[in-house]
mmCIF file of C-alpha atoms in Angstrom:
data_model
loop_
_atom_site.group_PDB
_atom_site.id
_atom_site.type_symbol
_atom_site.label_atom_id
_atom_site.label_comp_id
_atom_site.label_asym_id
_atom_site.label_seq_id
_atom_site.Cartn_x
_atom_site.Cartn_y
_atom_site.Cartn_z
ATOM 1 C CA UNK A 1 124.092 193.457 106.523
ATOM 2 C CA UNK A 2 122.030 191.368 108.976
ATOM 3 C CA UNK A 3 122.459 188.342 106.736
ATOM 4 C CA UNK A 4 126.236 188.860 106.605
ATOM 5 C CA UNK A 5 126.447 189.072 110.396
ATOM 6 C CA UNK A 6 124.321 185.957 110.728
ATOM 7 C CA UNK A 7 126.569 184.095 108.280
ATOM 8 C CA UNK A 8 129.627 185.223 110.221
ATOM 9 C CA UNK A 9 128.144 183.912 113.486
ATOM 10 C CA UNK A 10 127.384 180.584 111.794
ATOM 11 C CA UNK A 11 130.940 180.284 110.536
ATOM 12 C CA UNK A 12 132.344 181.049 113.970
ATOM 13 C CA UNK A 13 130.038 178.498 115.593
ATOM 14 C CA UNK A 14 131.205 175.897 113.085
ATOM 15 C CA UNK A 15 134.790 176.326 114.315
ATOM 16 C CA UNK A 16 134.395 173.719 117.035
ATOM 17 C CA UNK A 17 138.142 173.554 117.671
ATOM 18 C CA UNK A 18 138.464 177.146 118.897
ATOM 19 C CA UNK A 19 139.750 177.058 122.459
ATOM 20 C CA UNK A 20 137.837 179.224 124.941
ATOM 21 C CA UNK A 21 138.842 177.969 128.387
ATOM 22 C CA UNK A 22 142.006 179.790 129.490
ATOM 23 C CA UNK A 23 141.728 179.331 133.220
ATOM 24 C CA UNK A 24 144.917 177.221 133.218
ATOM 25 C CA UNK A 25 146.526 178.247 129.930
ATOM 26 C CA UNK A 26 148.448 181.293 128.756
ATOM 27 C CA UNK A 27 146.479 183.765 126.664
ATOM 28 C CA UNK A 28 147.606 185.845 123.694
ATOM 29 C CA UNK A 29 147.618 188.979 125.857
ATOM 30 C CA UNK A 30 149.697 187.297 128.562
ATOM 31 C CA UNK A 31 152.250 186.026 126.037
ATOM 32 C CA UNK A 32 152.731 189.533 124.605
ATOM 33 C CA UNK A 33 152.561 191.281 127.966
ATOM 34 C CA UNK A 34 149.807 193.495 126.605
ATOM 35 C CA UNK A 35 148.614 194.667 130.003
ATOM 36 C CA UNK A 36 152.018 196.230 130.640
ATOM 37 C CA UNK A 37 152.433 197.564 127.101
ATOM 38 C CA UNK A 38 148.954 199.073 126.788
ATOM 39 C CA UNK A 39 149.117 200.704 130.210
ATOM 40 C CA UNK A 40 152.388 202.482 129.393
ATOM 41 C CA UNK A 41 150.825 205.446 127.582
ATOM 42 C CA UNK A 42 150.697 207.953 130.424
ATOM 43 C CA UNK A 43 149.836 211.434 129.247
ATOM 44 C CA UNK A 44 151.233 214.349 131.220
ATOM 45 C CA UNK A 45 148.574 216.694 129.890
ATOM 46 C CA UNK A 46 144.891 216.340 129.134
ATOM 47 C CA UNK A 47 145.426 217.078 125.451
ATOM 48 C CA UNK A 48 143.952 214.499 123.072
ATOM 49 C CA UNK A 49 146.960 214.424 120.707
ATOM 50 C CA UNK A 50 149.550 213.618 123.345
ATOM 51 C CA UNK A 51 148.429 209.983 123.020
ATOM 52 C CA UNK A 52 149.523 210.025 119.353
ATOM 53 C CA UNK A 53 152.877 211.536 120.299
ATOM 54 C CA UNK A 54 153.576 208.894 122.947
ATOM 55 C CA UNK A 55 152.491 205.896 120.871
ATOM 56 C CA UNK A 56 154.467 206.901 117.779
ATOM 57 C CA UNK A 57 157.658 207.155 119.813
ATOM 58 C CA UNK A 58 157.009 203.934 121.710
ATOM 59 C CA UNK A 59 156.327 202.039 118.480
ATOM 60 C CA UNK A 60 159.500 203.466 116.960
ATOM 61 C CA UNK A 61 161.493 202.282 119.971
ATOM 62 C CA UNK A 62 160.061 198.773 119.546
ATOM 63 C CA UNK A 63 161.099 198.732 115.886
ATOM 64 C CA UNK A 64 164.560 199.962 116.933
ATOM 65 C CA UNK A 65 164.774 197.106 119.409
ATOM 66 C CA UNK A 66 164.187 194.668 116.546
ATOM 67 C CA UNK A 67 166.751 196.456 114.365
ATOM 68 C CA UNK A 68 169.353 196.133 117.121
ATOM 69 C CA UNK A 69 168.441 192.477 117.667
ATOM 70 C CA UNK A 70 169.083 191.728 113.985
ATOM 71 C CA UNK A 71 172.122 194.007 113.628
ATOM 72 C CA UNK A 72 173.872 192.474 116.624
ATOM 73 C CA UNK A 73 173.313 188.966 115.280
ATOM 74 C CA UNK A 74 174.431 190.023 111.788
ATOM 75 C CA UNK A 75 177.701 191.441 113.139
ATOM 76 C CA UNK A 76 178.374 188.175 114.955
ATOM 77 C CA UNK A 77 177.544 186.154 111.836
ATOM 78 C CA UNK A 78 179.891 188.212 109.648
ATOM 79 C CA UNK A 79 182.676 187.816 112.215
ATOM 80 C CA UNK A 80 182.225 184.029 111.922
ATOM 81 C CA UNK A 81 182.201 184.162 108.120
ATOM 82 C CA UNK A 82 178.513 183.181 108.013
ATOM 83 C CA UNK A 83 177.533 185.771 105.415
ATOM 84 C CA UNK A 84 174.369 184.060 104.185
ATOM 85 C CA UNK A 85 172.911 184.072 107.700
ATOM 86 C CA UNK A 86 173.774 187.768 107.953
ATOM 87 C CA UNK A 87 171.998 188.527 104.660
ATOM 88 C CA UNK A 88 168.658 187.378 106.060
ATOM 89 C CA UNK A 89 169.106 189.496 109.174
ATOM 90 C CA UNK A 90 170.138 192.582 107.230
ATOM 91 C CA UNK A 91 167.194 192.187 104.863
ATOM 92 C CA UNK A 92 164.913 192.161 107.885
ATOM 93 C CA UNK A 93 166.581 195.334 109.163
ATOM 94 C CA UNK A 94 165.803 197.078 105.878
ATOM 95 C CA UNK A 95 162.169 195.983 105.953
ATOM 96 C CA UNK A 96 161.869 197.146 109.546
ATOM 97 C CA UNK A 97 163.318 200.514 108.556
ATOM 98 C CA UNK A 98 160.470 201.009 106.078
ATOM 99 C CA UNK A 99 158.014 200.636 108.957
ATOM 100 C CA UNK A 100 159.786 203.100 111.218
ATOM 101 C CA UNK A 101 159.941 205.644 108.371
ATOM 102 C CA UNK A 102 156.183 205.450 107.878
ATOM 103 C CA UNK A 103 155.672 206.382 111.527
ATOM 104 C CA UNK A 104 156.638 209.952 110.597
ATOM 105 C CA UNK A 105 153.684 210.106 108.227
ATOM 106 C CA UNK A 106 151.347 209.465 111.147
ATOM 107 C CA UNK A 107 153.101 211.927 113.453
ATOM 108 C CA UNK A 108 152.960 214.624 110.774
ATOM 109 C CA UNK A 109 149.173 214.754 111.280
ATOM 110 C CA UNK A 110 150.010 216.633 114.490
ATOM 111 C CA UNK A 111 149.757 220.374 113.824
ATOM 112 C CA UNK A 112 151.978 223.060 115.405
ATOM 113 C CA UNK A 113 149.045 224.462 117.391
ATOM 114 C CA UNK A 114 148.173 221.016 118.764
ATOM 115 C CA UNK A 115 151.767 220.202 119.763
ATOM 116 C CA UNK A 116 152.174 223.514 121.582
ATOM 117 C CA UNK A 117 149.279 222.523 123.836
ATOM 118 C CA UNK A 118 151.389 219.820 125.525
ATOM 119 C CA UNK A 119 155.020 220.450 124.470
ATOM 120 C CA UNK A 120 155.948 222.031 127.810
ATOM 121 C CA UNK A 121 154.895 218.797 129.552
ATOM 122 C CA UNK A 122 157.922 217.068 128.012
ATOM 123 C CA UNK A 123 160.354 219.189 129.998
ATOM 124 C CA UNK A 124 163.848 218.408 128.662
ATOM 125 C CA UNK A 125 162.882 214.944 127.428
ATOM 126 C CA UNK A 126 163.601 214.508 123.716
ATOM 127 C CA UNK A 127 163.949 211.829 121.061
ATOM 128 C CA UNK A 128 167.548 213.075 120.820
ATOM 129 C CA UNK A 129 168.109 211.086 124.022
ATOM 130 C CA UNK A 130 166.976 207.738 122.574
ATOM 131 C CA UNK A 131 169.713 205.337 123.666
ATOM 132 C CA UNK A 132 168.550 202.694 121.198
ATOM 133 C CA UNK A 133 169.073 205.125 118.341
ATOM 134 C CA UNK A 134 172.609 205.751 119.643
ATOM 135 C CA UNK A 135 173.190 201.997 119.743
ATOM 136 C CA UNK A 136 172.117 201.785 116.101
ATOM 137 C CA UNK A 137 174.533 204.577 115.184
ATOM 138 C CA UNK A 138 177.318 202.793 117.067
ATOM 139 C CA UNK A 139 176.507 199.491 115.334
ATOM 140 C CA UNK A 140 176.772 201.277 111.987
ATOM 141 C CA UNK A 141 180.062 202.919 112.965
ATOM 142 C CA UNK A 142 179.186 206.482 113.962
ATOM 143 C CA UNK A 143 180.893 206.764 117.359
ATOM 144 C CA UNK A 144 180.153 210.074 119.077
ATOM 145 C CA UNK A 145 181.838 210.301 122.495
ATOM 146 C CA UNK A 146 180.339 213.451 124.019
ATOM 147 C CA UNK A 147 176.810 212.039 123.708
ATOM 148 C CA UNK A 148 177.512 209.376 126.350
ATOM 149 C CA UNK A 149 177.204 211.863 129.211
ATOM 150 C CA UNK A 150 173.454 212.110 128.556
ATOM 151 C CA UNK A 151 172.991 208.563 129.850
ATOM 152 C CA UNK A 152 174.955 208.739 133.113
ATOM 153 C CA UNK A 153 171.670 208.911 135.044
ATOM 154 C CA UNK A 154 171.136 205.199 134.292
ATOM 155 C CA UNK A 155 174.363 203.220 134.995
ATOM 156 C CA UNK A 156 173.069 200.103 133.214
ATOM 157 C CA UNK A 157 172.262 201.975 130.014
ATOM 158 C CA UNK A 158 175.494 203.957 130.244
ATOM 159 C CA UNK A 159 177.562 200.780 130.546
ATOM 160 C CA UNK A 160 175.737 199.186 127.621
ATOM 161 C CA UNK A 161 176.450 202.239 125.472
ATOM 162 C CA UNK A 162 180.109 202.311 126.490
ATOM 163 C CA UNK A 163 180.538 198.687 125.465
ATOM 164 C CA UNK A 164 178.820 199.298 122.125
ATOM 165 C CA UNK A 165 180.943 202.410 121.626
ATOM 166 C CA UNK A 166 184.132 200.344 121.856
ATOM 167 C CA UNK A 167 182.877 197.361 119.843
ATOM 168 C CA UNK A 168 183.495 196.854 116.098
ATOM 169 C CA UNK A 169 180.728 198.133 113.863
ATOM 170 C CA UNK A 170 179.122 196.181 111.064
ATOM 171 C CA UNK A 171 181.431 197.955 108.628
ATOM 172 C CA UNK A 172 184.490 197.036 110.696
ATOM 173 C CA UNK A 173 183.615 193.343 110.524
ATOM 174 C CA UNK A 174 182.832 193.704 106.812
ATOM 175 C CA UNK A 175 186.328 195.114 106.260
ATOM 176 C CA UNK A 176 187.669 192.132 108.185
ATOM 177 C CA UNK A 177 185.686 189.893 105.810
ATOM 178 C CA UNK A 178 187.468 191.557 102.879
ATOM 179 C CA UNK A 179 190.817 190.754 104.512
ATOM 180 C CA UNK A 180 189.819 187.105 105.060
ATOM 181 C CA UNK A 181 188.931 186.896 101.375
ATOM 182 C CA UNK A 182 192.535 187.767 100.534
ATOM 183 C CA UNK A 183 192.332 191.473 99.815
ATOM 184 C CA UNK A 184 195.391 193.475 100.975
ATOM 185 C CA UNK A 185 193.640 195.535 103.614
ATOM 186 C CA UNK A 186 195.663 197.987 105.681
ATOM 187 C CA UNK A 187 196.539 195.857 108.771
ATOM 188 C CA UNK A 188 196.091 198.861 111.067
ATOM 189 C CA UNK A 189 192.354 198.787 110.300
ATOM 190 C CA UNK A 190 191.847 195.234 111.494
ATOM 191 C CA UNK A 191 192.689 195.938 115.120
ATOM 192 C CA UNK A 192 192.087 199.657 115.275
ATOM 193 C CA UNK A 193 190.443 201.624 118.074
ATOM 194 C CA UNK A 194 186.800 200.865 117.284
ATOM 195 C CA UNK A 195 185.610 203.728 119.480
ATOM 196 C CA UNK A 196 186.749 206.079 116.687
ATOM 197 C CA UNK A 197 184.482 206.768 113.734
ATOM 198 C CA UNK A 198 185.890 205.176 110.590
ATOM 199 C CA UNK A 199 186.938 207.738 108.008
ATOM 200 C CA UNK A 200 187.912 205.710 104.949
ATOM 201 C CA UNK A 201 191.005 203.967 103.589
ATOM 202 C CA UNK A 202 192.442 203.465 100.058
ATOM 203 C CA UNK A 203 192.935 199.721 100.573
ATOM 204 C CA UNK A 204 189.256 199.283 101.468
ATOM 205 C CA UNK A 205 188.205 201.369 98.475
ATOM 206 C CA UNK A 206 190.372 199.242 96.168
ATOM 207 C CA UNK A 207 188.954 196.010 97.622
ATOM 208 C CA UNK A 208 185.323 197.021 97.162
ATOM 209 C CA UNK A 209 186.057 198.221 93.634
ATOM 210 C CA UNK A 210 187.501 194.804 92.812
ATOM 211 C CA UNK A 211 184.428 193.123 94.292
ATOM 212 C CA UNK A 212 182.091 195.190 92.100
ATOM 213 C CA UNK A 213 184.194 194.579 88.995
ATOM 214 C CA UNK A 214 184.171 190.816 89.570
ATOM 215 C CA UNK A 215 180.710 190.164 90.952
ATOM 216 C CA UNK A 216 180.617 186.463 90.031
ATOM 217 C CA UNK A 217 183.911 185.798 91.782
ATOM 218 C CA UNK A 218 183.013 187.722 94.926
ATOM 219 C CA UNK A 219 179.231 187.328 94.975
ATOM 220 C CA UNK A 220 178.893 187.031 98.768
ATOM 221 C CA UNK A 221 180.941 190.167 99.410
ATOM 222 C CA UNK A 222 179.024 191.987 96.681
ATOM 223 C CA UNK A 223 175.749 190.954 98.301
ATOM 224 C CA UNK A 224 177.041 192.093 101.702
ATOM 225 C CA UNK A 225 177.974 195.492 100.286
ATOM 226 C CA UNK A 226 174.526 195.971 98.771
ATOM 227 C CA UNK A 227 172.830 195.010 102.048
ATOM 228 C CA UNK A 228 174.899 197.671 103.804
ATOM 229 C CA UNK A 229 173.980 200.277 101.205
ATOM 230 C CA UNK A 230 170.306 199.376 101.649
ATOM 231 C CA UNK A 231 170.531 199.989 105.393
ATOM 232 C CA UNK A 232 172.338 203.319 105.066
ATOM 233 C CA UNK A 233 169.922 204.436 102.346
ATOM 234 C CA UNK A 234 166.887 203.693 104.520
ATOM 235 C CA UNK A 235 168.495 205.287 107.578
ATOM 236 C CA UNK A 236 169.105 208.489 105.659
ATOM 237 C CA UNK A 237 165.511 208.457 104.450
ATOM 238 C CA UNK A 238 164.422 208.033 108.080
ATOM 239 C CA UNK A 239 166.618 210.988 109.061
ATOM 240 C CA UNK A 240 165.167 213.104 106.264
ATOM 241 C CA UNK A 241 161.563 212.304 107.198
ATOM 242 C CA UNK A 242 162.436 213.055 110.838
ATOM 243 C CA UNK A 243 163.876 216.424 109.875
ATOM 244 C CA UNK A 244 160.904 217.396 107.694
ATOM 245 C CA UNK A 245 158.369 216.275 110.304
ATOM 246 C CA UNK A 246 160.095 218.328 112.992
ATOM 247 C CA UNK A 247 160.242 221.335 110.657
ATOM 248 C CA UNK A 248 156.560 220.893 109.863
ATOM 249 C CA UNK A 249 155.550 220.825 113.534
ATOM 250 C CA UNK A 250 157.954 223.218 115.321
ATOM 251 C CA UNK A 251 159.810 224.980 112.511
ATOM 252 C CA UNK A 252 163.327 226.009 113.557
ATOM 253 C CA UNK A 253 162.691 226.141 117.302
ATOM 254 C CA UNK A 254 165.270 224.618 119.666
ATOM 255 C CA UNK A 255 164.474 220.995 120.548
ATOM 256 C CA UNK A 256 163.149 220.122 124.001
ATOM 257 C CA UNK A 257 166.463 218.373 124.720
ATOM 258 C CA UNK A 258 168.468 221.508 123.868
ATOM 259 C CA UNK A 259 169.593 220.579 120.342
ATOM 260 C CA UNK A 260 169.297 223.062 117.492
ATOM 261 C CA UNK A 261 166.402 220.994 116.169
ATOM 262 C CA UNK A 262 166.039 221.086 112.404
ATOM 263 C CA UNK A 263 169.531 222.535 111.915
ATOM 264 C CA UNK A 264 171.073 219.599 113.792
ATOM 265 C CA UNK A 265 168.984 217.090 111.846
ATOM 266 C CA UNK A 266 170.123 218.649 108.568
ATOM 267 C CA UNK A 267 173.775 218.362 109.602
ATOM 268 C CA UNK A 268 173.616 214.628 110.304
ATOM 269 C CA UNK A 269 172.212 214.022 106.818
ATOM 270 C CA UNK A 270 175.705 214.708 105.479
ATOM 271 C CA UNK A 271 177.304 211.882 107.459
ATOM 272 C CA UNK A 272 178.120 208.667 105.578
ATOM 273 C CA UNK A 273 178.596 205.358 107.382
ATOM 274 C CA UNK A 274 180.127 203.353 104.540
ATOM 275 C CA UNK A 275 182.043 205.942 102.454
ATOM 276 C CA UNK A 276 183.799 203.606 100.006
ATOM 277 C CA UNK A 277 180.540 201.918 99.011
ATOM 278 C CA UNK A 278 179.127 205.272 97.907
ATOM 279 C CA UNK A 279 182.313 206.623 96.319
ATOM 280 C CA UNK A 280 182.787 203.593 94.078
ATOM 281 C CA UNK A 281 179.484 204.306 92.323
ATOM 282 C CA UNK A 282 181.143 207.341 90.789
ATOM 283 C CA UNK A 283 184.452 205.608 90.150
ATOM 284 C CA UNK A 284 183.189 202.411 88.489
#
């Protein structure tokens, strides 16, 4: 062991180009704003495991920020007909989703007895109130109106959510891409009220079926459809892991934010964002 440490020191000393004087230059920590990030874990109790609870949710919010960054750019790219650029962004969304899913595995190390020690400190605060998660739902096309009242306390966030609520989802712009490719899409869909959750349409179903039956002819649209299915698949896996983790820690208690907890999380598992892309798997 001593020899290994000595060898390591020798190797480090041989790296003559390593910069050590940062009196006038930006450091790694300054670039990332680590002082602000690492000082943001403020426990409201003296319980050891509250640190885990805070960090898991903060990390998840950071991953959601990246998902929104990529989803927003992908929607814009699809609107411009730049599908290949969108594919890269959507692939990154899927990879990011795998990371956010694994966060539940870490949180599940929290036992019911441990959580009860600091749960009351949360008051009515709840992950149910995550505005970034609502933005992701809106970007995917699930437009719940009543939920907006939660965010009236912060006018900036509320306005951002209202704009996203009325904007076309990634599925809306994908349907528009089908129309641009020459498919006879119901014209009412192309300029519909995007604040309403999309419920399906026979012309969209017929278009996607044609795409899947003629993959070589419509490769880009086929690839787009599969990227969308990837994202919905991973989101549903995230929802499932969320539901099971909550059940494991608090059972069927009411959530701190007033939701029915596990029962609510089970209900949302039944929602589909891109119905025609799932239905055609049976019909092909």
